[in-house]
């Protein structure tokens, strides 16, 4: 990749930096909140307002077309903006599933009416989205999903259940995959719906995680009626539409999580500078220095691999191996950063999150526990390895 920026791109970088300097919210406590990669319930309202500000300033949805509320810019500007967000330790985007997945999929497959109606409200955070893919018997093997949508006049009646649905408790809409034809091969009888979560018959039940937060949910559908106008990309074409969403998920992971990773490693280095072990600063310990340096190198390699993916996108090609390996390497690096934070804290690592005596209020304990889910969410590590083995290395199917 050519890293030399044009004068327009330099000016764009300067405008993002200046805006961040002037607008970073004072109440955003860098040390306590900034390196948590997932929005926490007590920050929802704050993050809603932050995303609204980003939207009004034109720093979100950079690659989206202007009539969809975006800026019509390239992935180069997106990368520049993300780098500046990382440097400033900016708060995360609350409507991450809408911005990263629902919006781009609607722009790709939506009717003119759908493209006008949904994307701008996704960017402004007026409407939050969740992803209704996984079910009790369909996770890695998504095509075995059983939620049924049966034709009823000019719409469908949906019955079934989703599980692990992040943010469903605050979501206005769901990207819903449901089976519309049980008599054809599994991948062919699925339809992608844009479900209004306030429709009668939708019940959301929170599931508590190891962190103590209930960030995801079970969602039940009891005779939920969805009109034809809420089908995205055609009846029984849901597999293709759903895979497009997953492709955008990988892209969003590549961009967004890289920023959170950079913030986490920078915070880890700050933590190491403040901690003492056996009478000397942790950063003086040669073994610890090696471990931290390796994680910094891994973070930097991931950023450069992301830049290679951007080069392909700018050339009009789709990222291949870069996108497949990104999630895997991100997970490993992020989990190692969290584990090293626990090692640095030593016995203090055993104090609960929120405890008065805990270092930085125990935020590292929280993020360490939360990071265990990274190798499951968005496709497990084993499934990522299968994809790399089969599609990148050309090995036979296991
Ligand atoms: C924090 C979090 C948030 C989530 N948010 C959402 C969300 O918003 N929306 C949503 O739809 N889903 C969400 N999920 C669900 C997630 O996508 C699934 O958990 C994931 O796809 C795995 O599916 P499963 O849990 O059914 O496990 P399974 O698919 O049953 O897998 C169980 C184990 O078997 C392994 N395995 C399965 N198949 C193979 C294979 N072919 N080869 C090798 N090993 C295999 C897996 O790697 C795993 O270790 C979330 C999950 C988490 C943890």
Short mmCIF file of C-alpha atoms and ligand atoms in Angstrom, two decimals:
data_model
loop_
_atom_site.label_atom_id
_atom_site.label_comp_id
_atom_site.label_asym_id
_atom_site.label_seq_id
_atom_site.Cartn_x
_atom_site.Cartn_y
_atom_site.Cartn_z
CA UNK A 1 0.00 0.00 0.00
CA UNK A 2 1.11 3.55 -0.73
CA UNK A 3 0.88 5.44 2.55
CA UNK A 4 1.54 8.86 1.04
CA UNK A 5 -1.59 10.93 1.42
CA UNK A 6 -2.83 13.38 -1.21
CA UNK A 7 -3.25 16.98 -0.10
CA UNK A 8 -7.04 16.40 0.12
CA UNK A 9 -6.48 13.38 2.36
CA UNK A 10 -4.04 15.34 4.56
CA UNK A 11 -6.67 18.08 4.88
CA UNK A 12 -9.26 15.45 5.78
CA UNK A 13 -6.96 14.04 8.49
CA UNK A 14 -6.45 17.53 9.90
CA UNK A 15 -10.21 18.14 9.96
CA UNK A 16 -10.91 14.89 11.88
CA UNK A 17 -8.10 15.62 14.34
CA UNK A 18 -9.24 19.20 14.96
CA UNK A 19 -12.84 18.11 15.40
CA UNK A 20 -11.86 15.40 17.89
CA UNK A 21 -9.72 17.82 19.87
CA UNK A 22 -12.62 20.24 20.14
CA UNK A 23 -15.38 17.70 20.70
CA UNK A 24 -14.05 14.79 22.77
CA UNK A 25 -16.52 14.66 25.68
CA UNK A 26 -14.90 15.69 28.96
CA UNK A 27 -16.85 13.07 30.92
CA UNK A 28 -15.30 10.26 28.85
CA UNK A 29 -12.89 8.90 31.43
CA UNK A 30 -10.12 7.44 29.33
CA UNK A 31 -8.66 5.20 31.93
CA UNK A 32 -11.89 3.68 33.16
CA UNK A 33 -14.06 3.46 30.08
CA UNK A 34 -12.01 3.94 26.96
CA UNK A 35 -10.48 0.53 26.62
CA UNK A 36 -13.67 -1.42 27.04
CA UNK A 37 -14.41 -2.54 23.47
CA UNK A 38 -18.14 -3.09 24.06
CA UNK A 39 -20.66 -0.41 25.03
CA UNK A 40 -21.66 -0.88 28.69
CA UNK A 41 -25.27 -0.31 29.80
CA UNK A 42 -24.42 2.69 31.97
CA UNK A 43 -22.89 4.39 28.90
CA UNK A 44 -25.75 3.80 26.39
CA UNK A 45 -27.26 7.29 26.65
CA UNK A 46 -23.87 8.97 26.57
CA UNK A 47 -22.86 6.90 23.49
CA UNK A 48 -26.15 7.67 21.72
CA UNK A 49 -25.33 11.36 21.99
CA UNK A 50 -21.72 10.80 20.94
CA UNK A 51 -22.81 8.98 17.76
CA UNK A 52 -25.31 11.75 17.00
CA UNK A 53 -22.46 14.27 17.23
CA UNK A 54 -20.30 12.18 14.91
CA UNK A 55 -23.18 12.05 12.43
CA UNK A 56 -23.84 15.76 12.54
CA UNK A 57 -20.14 16.44 11.97
CA UNK A 58 -20.12 13.99 9.02
CA UNK A 59 -17.58 11.57 10.53
CA UNK A 60 -19.63 8.39 10.37
CA UNK A 61 -20.80 6.47 7.29
CA UNK A 62 -17.94 7.99 5.30
CA UNK A 63 -18.14 5.42 2.46
CA UNK A 64 -21.96 5.40 2.30
CA UNK A 65 -23.64 7.25 -0.60
CA UNK A 66 -24.73 10.81 0.21
CA UNK A 67 -28.43 10.05 -0.37
CA UNK A 68 -28.13 7.35 2.31
CA UNK A 69 -26.82 9.92 4.80
CA UNK A 70 -23.12 9.18 4.16
CA UNK A 71 -20.27 11.20 2.63
CA UNK A 72 -19.58 9.18 -0.55
CA UNK A 73 -15.84 9.00 0.32
CA UNK A 74 -13.42 6.06 -0.10
CA UNK A 75 -12.07 3.48 2.37
CA UNK A 76 -8.90 5.60 2.52
CA UNK A 77 -10.80 8.35 4.35
CA UNK A 78 -12.47 5.69 6.50
CA UNK A 79 -9.04 4.37 7.50
CA UNK A 80 -7.73 7.86 8.25
CA UNK A 81 -10.76 8.64 10.43
CA UNK A 82 -10.39 5.35 12.32
CA UNK A 83 -6.69 6.03 12.97
CA UNK A 84 -7.53 9.44 14.39
CA UNK A 85 -10.28 7.95 16.60
CA UNK A 86 -7.71 5.49 17.99
CA UNK A 87 -5.16 8.22 18.65
CA UNK A 88 -7.76 10.33 20.46
CA UNK A 89 -9.08 7.27 22.36
CA UNK A 90 -12.56 8.18 21.15
CA UNK A 91 -15.65 6.39 22.56
CA UNK A 92 -17.02 3.42 20.56
CA UNK A 93 -20.07 3.60 18.27
CA UNK A 94 -23.23 2.35 20.00
CA UNK A 95 -25.19 1.33 16.89
CA UNK A 96 -22.29 -0.83 15.77
CA UNK A 97 -24.42 -3.58 14.20
CA UNK A 98 -26.46 -1.04 12.28
CA UNK A 99 -23.46 0.94 11.02
CA UNK A 100 -21.25 -2.10 10.40
CA UNK A 101 -23.81 -4.50 8.94
CA UNK A 102 -27.48 -3.52 8.50
CA UNK A 103 -26.81 -0.21 6.72
CA UNK A 104 -24.35 -1.55 4.10
CA UNK A 105 -26.61 -4.58 3.43
CA UNK A 106 -29.69 -2.35 2.95
CA UNK A 107 -27.66 -0.09 0.62
CA UNK A 108 -26.61 -3.20 -1.37
CA UNK A 109 -30.01 -4.96 -1.57
CA UNK A 110 -32.70 -2.48 -0.54
CA UNK A 111 -35.56 -1.07 -2.60
CA UNK A 112 -35.38 2.69 -3.22
CA UNK A 113 -37.86 3.19 -0.38
CA UNK A 114 -35.80 1.02 2.03
CA UNK A 115 -32.56 2.79 1.07
CA UNK A 116 -34.14 6.18 1.78
CA UNK A 117 -35.90 5.10 4.98
CA UNK A 118 -33.30 3.25 7.08
CA UNK A 119 -29.61 4.21 6.57
CA UNK A 120 -29.71 7.85 7.78
CA UNK A 121 -31.42 6.86 11.06
CA UNK A 122 -28.81 4.13 11.54
CA UNK A 123 -25.99 6.65 11.27
CA UNK A 124 -27.64 9.21 13.54
CA UNK A 125 -28.35 6.48 16.14
CA UNK A 126 -32.07 7.29 16.10
CA UNK A 127 -32.72 3.60 15.36
CA UNK A 128 -30.55 0.90 16.87
CA UNK A 129 -30.22 -2.48 15.14
CA UNK A 130 -29.58 -6.01 16.31
CA UNK A 131 -28.73 -9.19 14.41
CA UNK A 132 -31.15 -12.14 14.64
CA UNK A 133 -29.14 -14.98 13.14
CA UNK A 134 -28.18 -17.48 15.89
CA UNK A 135 -30.71 -19.89 17.37
CA UNK A 136 -30.48 -22.58 20.05
CA UNK A 137 -29.74 -25.14 17.29
CA UNK A 138 -28.08 -22.92 14.72
CA UNK A 139 -24.83 -21.08 15.43
CA UNK A 140 -21.79 -22.10 13.42
CA UNK A 141 -24.15 -24.13 11.25
CA UNK A 142 -26.38 -21.15 10.52
CA UNK A 143 -28.21 -22.77 7.59
CA UNK A 144 -29.98 -25.12 10.02
CA UNK A 145 -32.04 -22.23 11.46
CA UNK A 146 -35.64 -23.14 12.26
CA UNK A 147 -37.49 -19.86 12.90
CA UNK A 148 -40.42 -20.08 10.44
CA UNK A 149 -42.03 -17.32 8.38
CA UNK A 150 -45.28 -18.45 6.73
CA UNK A 151 -46.99 -16.49 3.92
CA UNK A 152 -50.13 -14.63 5.09
CA UNK A 153 -51.72 -12.32 2.47
CA UNK A 154 -49.32 -9.45 1.78
CA UNK A 155 -46.92 -10.47 4.57
CA UNK A 156 -45.54 -13.28 6.71
CA UNK A 157 -46.28 -14.69 10.17
CA UNK A 158 -43.11 -15.51 12.12
CA UNK A 159 -42.74 -18.05 14.95
CA UNK A 160 -39.54 -19.24 16.60
CA UNK A 161 -36.59 -18.12 18.70
CA UNK A 162 -33.23 -16.39 18.39
CA UNK A 163 -30.48 -16.41 21.01
CA UNK A 164 -27.34 -14.42 21.95
CA UNK A 165 -28.90 -11.38 20.25
CA UNK A 166 -26.64 -8.47 21.25
CA UNK A 167 -28.36 -5.16 22.02
CA UNK A 168 -31.88 -6.59 21.33
CA UNK A 169 -32.98 -4.99 24.62
CA UNK A 170 -32.42 -1.50 23.17
CA UNK A 171 -32.88 -2.28 19.47
CA UNK A 172 -35.57 -0.73 17.27
CA UNK A 173 -34.95 -3.12 14.36
CA UNK A 174 -33.55 -6.60 13.78
CA UNK A 175 -31.82 -8.18 10.77
CA UNK A 176 -33.88 -11.36 10.92
CA UNK A 177 -33.18 -14.59 9.05
CA UNK A 178 -36.19 -16.94 8.93
CA UNK A 179 -37.11 -20.06 6.96
CA UNK A 180 -39.76 -19.33 4.33
CA UNK A 181 -39.57 -22.62 2.39
CA UNK A 182 -38.81 -25.82 4.36
CA UNK A 183 -39.11 -28.05 1.25
CA UNK A 184 -36.03 -26.87 -0.66
CA UNK A 185 -32.31 -27.38 0.22
CA UNK A 186 -31.50 -25.55 3.49
CA UNK A 187 -29.69 -22.54 2.01
CA UNK A 188 -32.42 -21.87 -0.53
CA UNK A 189 -35.48 -21.45 1.69
CA UNK A 190 -34.33 -18.55 3.90
CA UNK A 191 -35.53 -14.92 3.77
CA UNK A 192 -33.94 -11.78 5.25
CA UNK A 193 -36.43 -9.49 7.03
CA UNK A 194 -36.12 -6.01 8.52
CA UNK A 195 -38.14 -6.57 11.69
CA UNK A 196 -39.58 -3.72 13.73
CA UNK A 197 -38.84 -4.86 17.30
CA UNK A 198 -42.02 -3.14 18.59
CA UNK A 199 -44.26 -5.48 16.56
CA UNK A 200 -46.72 -7.40 18.81
CA UNK A 201 -45.48 -10.93 19.60
CA UNK A 202 -41.77 -10.04 19.97
CA UNK A 203 -40.42 -10.81 23.48
CA UNK A 204 -36.86 -9.99 24.55
CA UNK A 205 -35.34 -11.76 27.57
CA UNK A 206 -31.87 -10.69 28.75
CA UNK A 207 -29.08 -13.23 29.31
CA UNK A 208 -26.46 -12.36 31.91
CA UNK A 209 -22.82 -12.87 30.94
CA UNK A 210 -19.70 -13.74 32.94
CA UNK A 211 -19.05 -9.97 33.34
CA UNK A 212 -22.36 -9.53 35.17
CA UNK A 213 -23.79 -7.38 32.34
CA UNK A 214 -26.71 -8.55 30.20
CA UNK A 215 -25.44 -7.44 26.83
CA UNK A 216 -27.25 -10.09 24.78
CA UNK A 217 -30.68 -11.74 24.86
CA UNK A 218 -33.09 -14.46 23.88
CA UNK A 219 -35.73 -13.19 21.44
CA UNK A 220 -39.04 -15.05 21.01
CA UNK A 221 -41.48 -14.64 18.09
CA UNK A 222 -45.10 -15.51 18.72
CA UNK A 223 -47.21 -14.98 15.56
CA UNK A 224 -45.27 -11.85 14.61
CA UNK A 225 -46.59 -10.26 11.41
CA UNK A 226 -44.09 -8.76 8.98
CA UNK A 227 -45.33 -6.99 5.82
CA UNK A 228 -43.79 -7.75 2.40
CA UNK A 229 -42.29 -4.26 2.39
CA UNK A 230 -39.91 -5.46 5.15
CA UNK A 231 -38.34 -8.26 3.07
CA UNK A 232 -34.78 -7.38 2.04
CA UNK A 233 -33.38 -8.71 -1.25
CA UNK A 234 -36.29 -10.98 -2.25
CA UNK A 235 -38.14 -13.96 -0.75
CA UNK A 236 -35.96 -17.10 -0.39
CA UNK A 237 -32.83 -15.09 -1.21
CA UNK A 238 -31.88 -14.62 2.45
CA UNK A 239 -28.73 -16.72 2.38
CA UNK A 240 -27.03 -14.46 -0.18
CA UNK A 241 -28.22 -11.30 1.62
CA UNK A 242 -27.18 -12.73 5.01
CA UNK A 243 -23.69 -13.58 3.76
CA UNK A 244 -23.30 -10.00 2.50
CA UNK A 245 -24.01 -8.84 6.05
CA UNK A 246 -21.33 -11.22 7.36
CA UNK A 247 -18.85 -9.90 4.80
CA UNK A 248 -19.52 -6.36 6.05
CA UNK A 249 -19.21 -7.67 9.62
CA UNK A 250 -15.68 -8.78 8.81
CA UNK A 251 -14.88 -5.39 7.31
CA UNK A 252 -16.35 -3.60 10.32
CA UNK A 253 -14.35 -5.88 12.59
CA UNK A 254 -11.23 -5.05 10.61
CA UNK A 255 -11.71 -1.31 11.01
CA UNK A 256 -13.53 -0.83 14.30
CA UNK A 257 -11.86 -3.43 16.46
CA UNK A 258 -8.42 -2.45 15.29
CA UNK A 259 -9.06 0.94 16.86
CA UNK A 260 -10.16 -0.64 20.13
CA UNK A 261 -7.06 -2.89 20.04
CA UNK A 262 -4.73 0.07 19.61
CA UNK A 263 -6.41 1.81 22.55
CA UNK A 264 -6.10 -1.37 24.67
CA UNK A 265 -2.36 -1.83 23.98
CA UNK A 266 -1.67 1.87 24.65
CA UNK A 267 -3.55 1.60 27.94
CA UNK A 268 -1.64 -1.57 28.82
CA UNK A 269 1.65 0.26 28.29
CA UNK A 270 0.41 3.09 30.54
CA UNK A 271 -0.59 0.52 33.17
CA UNK A 272 2.86 -1.11 33.00
CA UNK A 273 4.51 2.29 33.48
CA UNK A 274 2.51 2.88 36.66
CA UNK A 275 2.94 -0.61 38.18
CA UNK A 276 5.85 -1.77 40.29
CA UNK A 277 7.00 -5.35 40.77
CA UNK A 278 9.77 -6.43 43.16
CA UNK A 279 10.83 -2.85 43.75
CA UNK A 280 11.08 -1.71 40.14
CA UNK A 281 8.79 -0.36 37.47
CA UNK A 282 7.27 -3.19 35.44
CA UNK A 283 8.60 -1.65 32.22
CA UNK A 284 12.14 -2.30 33.57
CA UNK A 285 11.51 -6.05 33.72
CA UNK A 286 13.08 -7.63 30.61
CA UNK A 287 10.51 -10.45 30.33
CA UNK A 288 7.57 -8.06 30.64
CA UNK A 289 9.17 -5.69 28.13
CA UNK A 290 9.42 -8.55 25.62
CA UNK A 291 5.79 -9.52 26.11
CA UNK A 292 4.50 -5.96 25.75
CA UNK A 293 6.71 -5.30 22.71
CA UNK A 294 5.46 -8.47 21.01
CA UNK A 295 1.84 -7.43 21.53
CA UNK A 296 2.61 -3.97 20.17
CA UNK A 297 4.18 -5.59 17.08
CA UNK A 298 1.15 -7.88 16.64
CA UNK A 299 -1.19 -4.88 16.86
CA UNK A 300 0.87 -3.00 14.29
CA UNK A 301 0.97 -6.03 11.94
CA UNK A 302 -2.80 -6.26 12.12
CA UNK A 303 -3.10 -2.57 11.23
CA UNK A 304 -0.84 -3.06 8.20
CA UNK A 305 -2.75 -6.17 7.10
CA UNK A 306 -5.92 -4.05 7.37
CA UNK A 307 -4.22 -1.47 5.14
CA UNK A 308 -3.60 -4.20 2.54
CA UNK A 309 -7.32 -5.01 2.59
CA UNK A 310 -8.07 -1.30 2.05
CA UNK A 311 -5.74 -1.26 -0.98
CA UNK A 312 -7.76 -4.10 -2.50
CA UNK A 313 -11.03 -2.31 -1.81
CA UNK A 314 -9.71 0.88 -3.42
CA UNK A 315 -8.83 -1.17 -6.52
CA UNK A 316 -12.39 -2.47 -6.61
CA UNK A 317 -11.38 -5.96 -5.45
CA UNK A 318 -12.74 -7.82 -2.42
CA UNK A 319 -10.28 -8.53 0.42
CA UNK A 320 -9.44 -12.25 0.61
CA UNK A 321 -6.98 -13.75 3.06
CA UNK A 322 -6.55 -10.36 4.78
CA UNK A 323 -10.19 -10.37 5.88
CA UNK A 324 -10.25 -14.05 6.88
CA UNK A 325 -7.15 -13.84 9.04
CA UNK A 326 -8.07 -10.46 10.58
CA UNK A 327 -10.65 -11.73 13.06
CA UNK A 328 -8.47 -14.63 14.18
CA UNK A 329 -5.36 -12.52 14.78
CA UNK A 330 -7.42 -9.76 16.42
CA UNK A 331 -8.93 -12.26 18.88
CA UNK A 332 -5.58 -13.79 19.81
CA UNK A 333 -3.92 -10.41 20.29
CA UNK A 334 -6.81 -8.92 22.24
CA UNK A 335 -7.08 -11.90 24.59
CA UNK A 336 -3.30 -11.87 25.18
CA UNK A 337 -3.40 -8.13 26.04
CA UNK A 338 -6.14 -8.82 28.59
CA UNK A 339 -4.24 -11.79 30.05
CA UNK A 340 -1.05 -9.73 30.37
CA UNK A 341 -2.99 -6.99 32.19
CA UNK A 342 -4.05 -9.63 34.74
CA UNK A 343 -0.44 -10.78 35.07
CA UNK A 344 0.73 -7.20 35.61
CA UNK A 345 -1.86 -6.61 38.31
CA UNK A 346 -0.80 -9.79 40.15
CA UNK A 347 -2.92 -10.41 43.27
CA UNK A 348 -4.93 -7.22 42.58
CA UNK A 349 -6.37 -9.01 39.54
CA UNK A 350 -8.53 -11.01 41.94
CA UNK A 351 -10.45 -7.94 43.12
CA UNK A 352 -13.88 -7.62 41.56
CA UNK A 353 -14.76 -5.06 38.94
CA UNK A 354 -16.10 -1.99 40.77
CA UNK A 355 -14.21 -2.78 43.99
CA UNK A 356 -12.78 0.35 45.65
CA UNK A 357 -9.35 -1.19 46.08
CA UNK A 358 -9.13 -2.52 42.54
CA UNK A 359 -6.66 -0.86 40.17
CA UNK A 360 -8.54 1.53 37.85
CA UNK A 361 -11.81 0.36 39.47
CA UNK A 362 -11.19 -3.13 38.09
CA UNK A 363 -11.83 -2.20 34.47
CA UNK A 364 -9.17 -4.69 33.33
CA UNK A 365 -10.94 -7.48 35.20
CA UNK A 366 -14.11 -6.54 33.31
CA UNK A 367 -12.43 -6.43 29.89
CA UNK A 368 -10.49 -9.64 30.61
CA UNK A 369 -13.73 -11.52 31.34
CA UNK A 370 -15.49 -9.92 28.36
CA UNK A 371 -12.65 -10.90 26.02
CA UNK A 372 -13.38 -14.61 26.56
CA UNK A 373 -16.37 -14.17 24.23
CA UNK A 374 -14.22 -12.78 21.41
CA UNK A 375 -13.33 -16.26 20.14
CA UNK A 376 -17.05 -17.15 19.89
CA UNK A 377 -18.88 -14.01 18.70
CA UNK A 378 -18.88 -13.18 14.98
CA UNK A 379 -17.86 -16.77 14.10
CA UNK A 380 -15.78 -19.00 16.37
CA UNK A 381 -12.03 -19.39 16.09
CA UNK A 382 -12.46 -22.99 14.89
CA UNK A 383 -14.79 -21.85 12.11
CA UNK A 384 -12.35 -19.08 11.10
CA UNK A 385 -9.60 -21.69 10.90
CA UNK A 386 -11.81 -23.92 8.71
CA UNK A 387 -12.43 -20.96 6.37
CA UNK A 388 -8.70 -20.23 6.11
CA UNK A 389 -7.89 -23.92 5.57
CA UNK A 390 -10.48 -24.41 2.84
CA UNK A 391 -10.73 -21.06 1.04
CA UNK A 392 -7.27 -19.53 1.50
CA UNK A 393 -5.01 -22.60 1.65
CA UNK A 394 -7.19 -24.83 -0.56
CA UNK A 395 -7.07 -27.77 1.86
CA UNK A 396 -9.76 -30.48 1.59
CA UNK A 397 -12.95 -30.06 3.67
CA UNK A 398 -12.66 -31.59 7.17
C1 LIG B 1 -20.85 -12.04 23.16
C2 LIG B 1 -21.60 -12.68 22.03
C3 LIG B 1 -22.43 -11.90 21.23
C4 LIG B 1 -23.16 -12.49 20.20
N1 LIG B 1 -24.00 -11.69 19.47
C5 LIG B 1 -24.77 -12.26 18.51
C6 LIG B 1 -25.74 -11.47 17.80
O1 LIG B 1 -25.89 -10.27 18.03
N2 LIG B 1 -26.52 -12.08 16.87
C7 LIG B 1 -26.39 -13.40 16.57
O2 LIG B 1 -27.10 -13.89 15.69
N3 LIG B 1 -25.48 -14.19 17.23
C8 LIG B 1 -24.70 -13.64 18.20
N4 LIG B 1 -23.79 -14.42 18.89
C9 LIG B 1 -23.76 -15.86 18.64
C10 LIG B 1 -22.53 -16.35 17.90
O3 LIG B 1 -22.56 -15.96 16.55
C11 LIG B 1 -22.52 -17.89 18.07
O4 LIG B 1 -22.34 -18.16 19.44
C12 LIG B 1 -21.40 -18.52 17.28
O5 LIG B 1 -21.65 -18.42 15.90
C13 LIG B 1 -21.24 -20.02 17.65
O6 LIG B 1 -22.45 -20.69 17.59
P1 LIG B 1 -22.96 -21.58 18.82
O7 LIG B 1 -22.89 -20.74 20.04
O8 LIG B 1 -24.27 -22.17 18.43
O9 LIG B 1 -21.88 -22.73 18.98
P2 LIG B 1 -21.74 -24.05 18.11
O10 LIG B 1 -21.86 -23.70 16.66
O11 LIG B 1 -22.67 -25.07 18.66
O12 LIG B 1 -20.25 -24.44 18.41
C14 LIG B 1 -19.84 -25.10 19.62
C15 LIG B 1 -18.37 -25.43 19.51
O13 LIG B 1 -18.13 -26.33 18.42
C16 LIG B 1 -17.19 -25.78 17.50
N5 LIG B 1 -17.56 -26.12 16.12
C17 LIG B 1 -18.82 -26.02 15.58
N6 LIG B 1 -18.78 -26.41 14.28
C18 LIG B 1 -17.49 -26.76 14.00
C19 LIG B 1 -16.82 -27.24 12.84
N7 LIG B 1 -17.48 -27.42 11.68
N8 LIG B 1 -15.49 -27.49 12.91
C20 LIG B 1 -14.81 -27.28 14.08
N9 LIG B 1 -15.40 -26.85 15.22
C21 LIG B 1 -16.72 -26.58 15.18
C22 LIG B 1 -17.27 -24.28 17.71
O14 LIG B 1 -16.06 -23.63 17.31
C23 LIG B 1 -17.49 -24.18 19.21
O15 LIG B 1 -16.28 -24.30 19.91
C24 LIG B 1 -23.03 -13.87 19.93
C25 LIG B 1 -22.17 -14.65 20.72
C26 LIG B 1 -21.46 -14.07 21.76
C27 LIG B 1 -20.58 -14.93 22.59
#
